[in-house]
């Protein structure tokens, strides 16, 4: 038996368990159609993960970098010259110029959304300092046939709540695999809601 492999699998399982209360919270919110809870928790994940990664206070720059590294690939664009020409013809010049940047949702714009939503309850990011490309992000309920996720019109990005949330969760899974021993140890500092009877037992 390869004991190194067993140890590696065990450590990865510990990491998954320590993040599971957060990722499960997002999944349950989607199942229960608690959309705002799903969005809020998903938007805090890059803050939490970037803090765990280097052990110091998280920043907008660290948040954006984490998003670009672990989630950003889901929003990268690869339009042909013909497609770009159609956008330029039928949409705004700003939409066209933004598509040339190669992403529909950058880490900076996601951080701007995080600030706008958590502090102001809005999806408008045009006044946020971190804003890079977009003016606004609109969320839609899960689609059962008509999928508009990733559509951009007049510099406004449309996201389906479930797809965005699961992209964040997938990013967490990729990030967990890369943690070292010191970073894994920091996962123990998470706030966790305990069962009241288990709590009483532990304090006796």
Short mmCIF file of C-alpha atoms in Angstrom, two decimals:
data_model
loop_
_atom_site.label_atom_id
_atom_site.label_comp_id
_atom_site.label_asym_id
_atom_site.label_seq_id
_atom_site.Cartn_x
_atom_site.Cartn_y
_atom_site.Cartn_z
CA UNK A 1 0.00 0.00 0.00
CA UNK A 2 1.24 3.50 -0.83
CA UNK A 3 1.08 5.18 2.59
CA UNK A 4 2.11 8.57 1.16
CA UNK A 5 -0.92 8.46 -1.09
CA UNK A 6 -3.14 7.48 1.85
CA UNK A 7 -1.78 10.36 3.93
CA UNK A 8 -2.35 12.77 1.06
CA UNK A 9 -5.93 11.61 0.59
CA UNK A 10 -6.59 11.87 4.34
CA UNK A 11 -5.22 15.43 4.51
CA UNK A 12 -7.29 16.45 1.48
CA UNK A 13 -10.41 15.01 3.09
CA UNK A 14 -9.71 17.01 6.26
CA UNK A 15 -9.40 20.18 4.18
CA UNK A 16 -12.66 19.45 2.36
CA UNK A 17 -14.47 18.81 5.65
CA UNK A 18 -13.21 22.09 7.14
CA UNK A 19 -14.53 24.06 4.16
CA UNK A 20 -17.66 21.97 3.75
CA UNK A 21 -19.82 24.01 6.12
CA UNK A 22 -19.36 26.98 3.80
CA UNK A 23 -19.77 25.22 0.47
CA UNK A 24 -22.72 23.19 1.80
CA UNK A 25 -24.30 26.42 2.97
CA UNK A 26 -24.20 27.73 -0.60
CA UNK A 27 -25.65 24.49 -2.00
CA UNK A 28 -28.46 24.44 0.56
CA UNK A 29 -29.27 28.08 -0.16
CA UNK A 30 -29.64 27.25 -3.85
CA UNK A 31 -31.80 24.21 -3.10
CA UNK A 32 -34.02 26.31 -0.82
CA UNK A 33 -34.10 29.21 -3.30
CA UNK A 34 -32.46 31.44 -0.72
CA UNK A 35 -30.76 33.37 -3.49
CA UNK A 36 -29.34 36.26 -1.50
CA UNK A 37 -27.72 33.95 1.01
CA UNK A 38 -26.10 31.98 -1.83
CA UNK A 39 -24.74 35.15 -3.44
CA UNK A 40 -23.46 36.60 -0.16
CA UNK A 41 -21.66 33.42 0.92
CA UNK A 42 -20.19 32.82 -2.53
CA UNK A 43 -18.85 36.38 -2.65
CA UNK A 44 -17.09 36.01 0.70
CA UNK A 45 -15.26 32.81 -0.28
CA UNK A 46 -12.31 34.50 -2.07
CA UNK A 47 -11.78 36.70 1.00
CA UNK A 48 -11.62 33.66 3.26
CA UNK A 49 -9.41 31.59 0.98
CA UNK A 50 -6.93 34.39 0.31
CA UNK A 51 -6.63 34.96 4.06
CA UNK A 52 -5.93 31.26 4.63
CA UNK A 53 -3.38 31.23 1.82
CA UNK A 54 -0.97 33.79 3.28
CA UNK A 55 -2.12 34.24 6.87
CA UNK A 56 -2.34 38.02 6.66
CA UNK A 57 -5.23 40.42 6.24
CA UNK A 58 -7.06 39.96 2.96
CA UNK A 59 -7.15 42.80 0.44
CA UNK A 60 -8.96 43.58 -2.77
CA UNK A 61 -5.81 42.68 -4.70
CA UNK A 62 -5.57 39.27 -3.01
CA UNK A 63 -9.29 38.67 -3.49
CA UNK A 64 -9.04 39.46 -7.21
CA UNK A 65 -5.97 37.26 -7.64
CA UNK A 66 -7.66 34.29 -5.97
CA UNK A 67 -10.71 34.69 -8.21
CA UNK A 68 -8.58 34.95 -11.35
CA UNK A 69 -6.53 31.90 -10.36
CA UNK A 70 -9.33 29.54 -9.35
CA UNK A 71 -12.56 30.81 -10.92
CA UNK A 72 -11.59 33.17 -13.72
CA UNK A 73 -11.17 30.51 -16.42
CA UNK A 74 -14.96 30.07 -16.44
CA UNK A 75 -15.33 33.64 -17.66
CA UNK A 76 -12.50 33.94 -20.16
CA UNK A 77 -13.46 34.71 -23.73
CA UNK A 78 -12.07 33.40 -26.99
CA UNK A 79 -14.00 35.20 -29.68
CA UNK A 80 -13.07 34.94 -33.33
CA UNK A 81 -12.45 38.09 -35.36
CA UNK A 82 -15.82 37.59 -37.04
CA UNK A 83 -17.63 37.36 -33.69
CA UNK A 84 -15.87 40.47 -32.41
CA UNK A 85 -16.84 42.32 -35.57
CA UNK A 86 -20.49 41.40 -34.98
CA UNK A 87 -20.29 42.68 -31.41
CA UNK A 88 -18.76 45.91 -32.61
CA UNK A 89 -21.51 46.31 -35.20
CA UNK A 90 -24.50 45.47 -33.04
CA UNK A 91 -23.41 46.50 -29.54
CA UNK A 92 -21.60 49.42 -27.93
CA UNK A 93 -17.96 50.30 -28.46
CA UNK A 94 -17.44 49.77 -24.72
CA UNK A 95 -18.78 46.20 -24.96
CA UNK A 96 -16.40 45.57 -27.85
CA UNK A 97 -13.37 47.01 -26.06
CA UNK A 98 -14.15 45.01 -22.93
CA UNK A 99 -14.37 41.74 -24.86
CA UNK A 100 -10.89 42.42 -26.19
CA UNK A 101 -9.65 42.15 -22.58
CA UNK A 102 -10.39 38.43 -22.72
CA UNK A 103 -12.74 38.05 -19.77
CA UNK A 104 -16.39 38.62 -18.97
CA UNK A 105 -15.78 38.75 -15.21
CA UNK A 106 -12.37 39.72 -13.87
CA UNK A 107 -11.21 39.32 -10.29
CA UNK A 108 -11.34 43.09 -9.86
CA UNK A 109 -14.94 43.27 -11.04
CA UNK A 110 -15.91 40.38 -8.77
CA UNK A 111 -14.33 42.20 -5.84
CA UNK A 112 -16.22 45.34 -6.84
CA UNK A 113 -19.42 43.27 -6.84
CA UNK A 114 -18.54 41.87 -3.42
CA UNK A 115 -18.19 45.40 -2.05
CA UNK A 116 -21.32 46.70 -3.78
CA UNK A 117 -23.54 43.80 -2.73
CA UNK A 118 -22.32 43.20 0.82
CA UNK A 119 -22.07 46.88 1.77
CA UNK A 120 -24.76 48.48 -0.36
CA UNK A 121 -27.06 45.66 -1.45
CA UNK A 122 -26.61 46.47 -5.14
CA UNK A 123 -25.13 44.91 -8.25
CA UNK A 124 -24.05 48.24 -9.69
CA UNK A 125 -20.26 48.45 -9.56
CA UNK A 126 -19.59 51.51 -11.72
CA UNK A 127 -18.77 53.64 -8.65
CA UNK A 128 -16.54 51.04 -6.98
CA UNK A 129 -12.80 51.79 -6.95
CA UNK A 130 -11.95 48.19 -7.84
CA UNK A 131 -14.19 48.21 -10.91
CA UNK A 132 -12.26 47.28 -14.06
CA UNK A 133 -14.62 46.49 -16.93
CA UNK A 134 -18.31 46.19 -16.10
CA UNK A 135 -20.88 48.72 -14.91
CA UNK A 136 -23.33 46.27 -13.37
CA UNK A 137 -23.90 42.59 -12.68
CA UNK A 138 -27.39 41.15 -12.72
CA UNK A 139 -28.32 37.81 -11.15
CA UNK A 140 -31.01 35.49 -12.44
CA UNK A 141 -32.57 32.41 -10.88
CA UNK A 142 -31.45 29.02 -12.26
CA UNK A 143 -32.41 28.47 -15.87
CA UNK A 144 -34.42 25.50 -17.08
CA UNK A 145 -34.09 26.01 -20.80
CA UNK A 146 -33.19 29.66 -21.35
CA UNK A 147 -29.59 30.10 -20.24
CA UNK A 148 -28.30 33.67 -20.24
CA UNK A 149 -25.29 33.09 -18.00
CA UNK A 150 -22.34 35.14 -19.19
CA UNK A 151 -24.35 37.37 -21.51
CA UNK A 152 -23.26 41.00 -21.66
CA UNK A 153 -25.39 43.88 -22.85
CA UNK A 154 -24.63 47.57 -22.44
CA UNK A 155 -21.75 46.67 -20.15
CA UNK A 156 -24.01 44.70 -17.81
CA UNK A 157 -23.15 41.06 -17.13
CA UNK A 158 -25.88 38.49 -16.52
CA UNK A 159 -25.15 35.58 -14.18
CA UNK A 160 -27.34 32.68 -13.12
CA UNK A 161 -26.96 32.34 -9.36
CA UNK A 162 -26.44 28.58 -9.39
CA UNK A 163 -23.76 28.61 -12.10
CA UNK A 164 -21.79 31.42 -10.49
CA UNK A 165 -22.01 29.76 -7.08
CA UNK A 166 -20.85 26.38 -8.35
CA UNK A 167 -17.94 28.01 -10.15
CA UNK A 168 -16.87 29.42 -6.78
CA UNK A 169 -17.28 26.01 -5.11
CA UNK A 170 -15.21 24.34 -7.86
CA UNK A 171 -12.57 27.00 -7.27
CA UNK A 172 -12.47 26.09 -3.58
CA UNK A 173 -11.90 22.42 -4.45
CA UNK A 174 -8.97 23.31 -6.74
CA UNK A 175 -7.50 25.66 -4.14
CA UNK A 176 -7.69 23.07 -1.33
CA UNK A 177 -5.54 20.61 -3.26
CA UNK A 178 -2.67 23.12 -3.34
CA UNK A 179 -2.55 24.02 0.35
CA UNK A 180 0.57 23.26 2.36
CA UNK A 181 0.69 22.09 6.00
CA UNK A 182 0.79 25.60 7.47
CA UNK A 183 -2.14 26.76 5.36
CA UNK A 184 -4.13 23.65 6.24
CA UNK A 185 -3.56 24.39 9.92
CA UNK A 186 -5.18 27.82 9.45
CA UNK A 187 -8.43 26.15 8.42
CA UNK A 188 -8.92 25.27 12.09
CA UNK A 189 -9.61 28.93 12.88
CA UNK A 190 -12.95 28.94 11.06
CA UNK A 191 -16.08 29.99 12.87
CA UNK A 192 -18.35 26.99 13.07
CA UNK A 193 -21.92 26.83 14.33
CA UNK A 194 -22.18 24.00 16.87
CA UNK A 195 -25.05 21.84 17.98
CA UNK A 196 -26.19 23.15 21.36
CA UNK A 197 -25.99 19.75 23.09
CA UNK A 198 -22.50 19.05 21.71
CA UNK A 199 -21.45 22.48 22.92
CA UNK A 200 -22.73 21.80 26.45
CA UNK A 201 -20.86 18.48 26.55
CA UNK A 202 -17.61 20.12 25.47
CA UNK A 203 -17.84 22.85 28.12
CA UNK A 204 -18.43 20.46 31.03
#
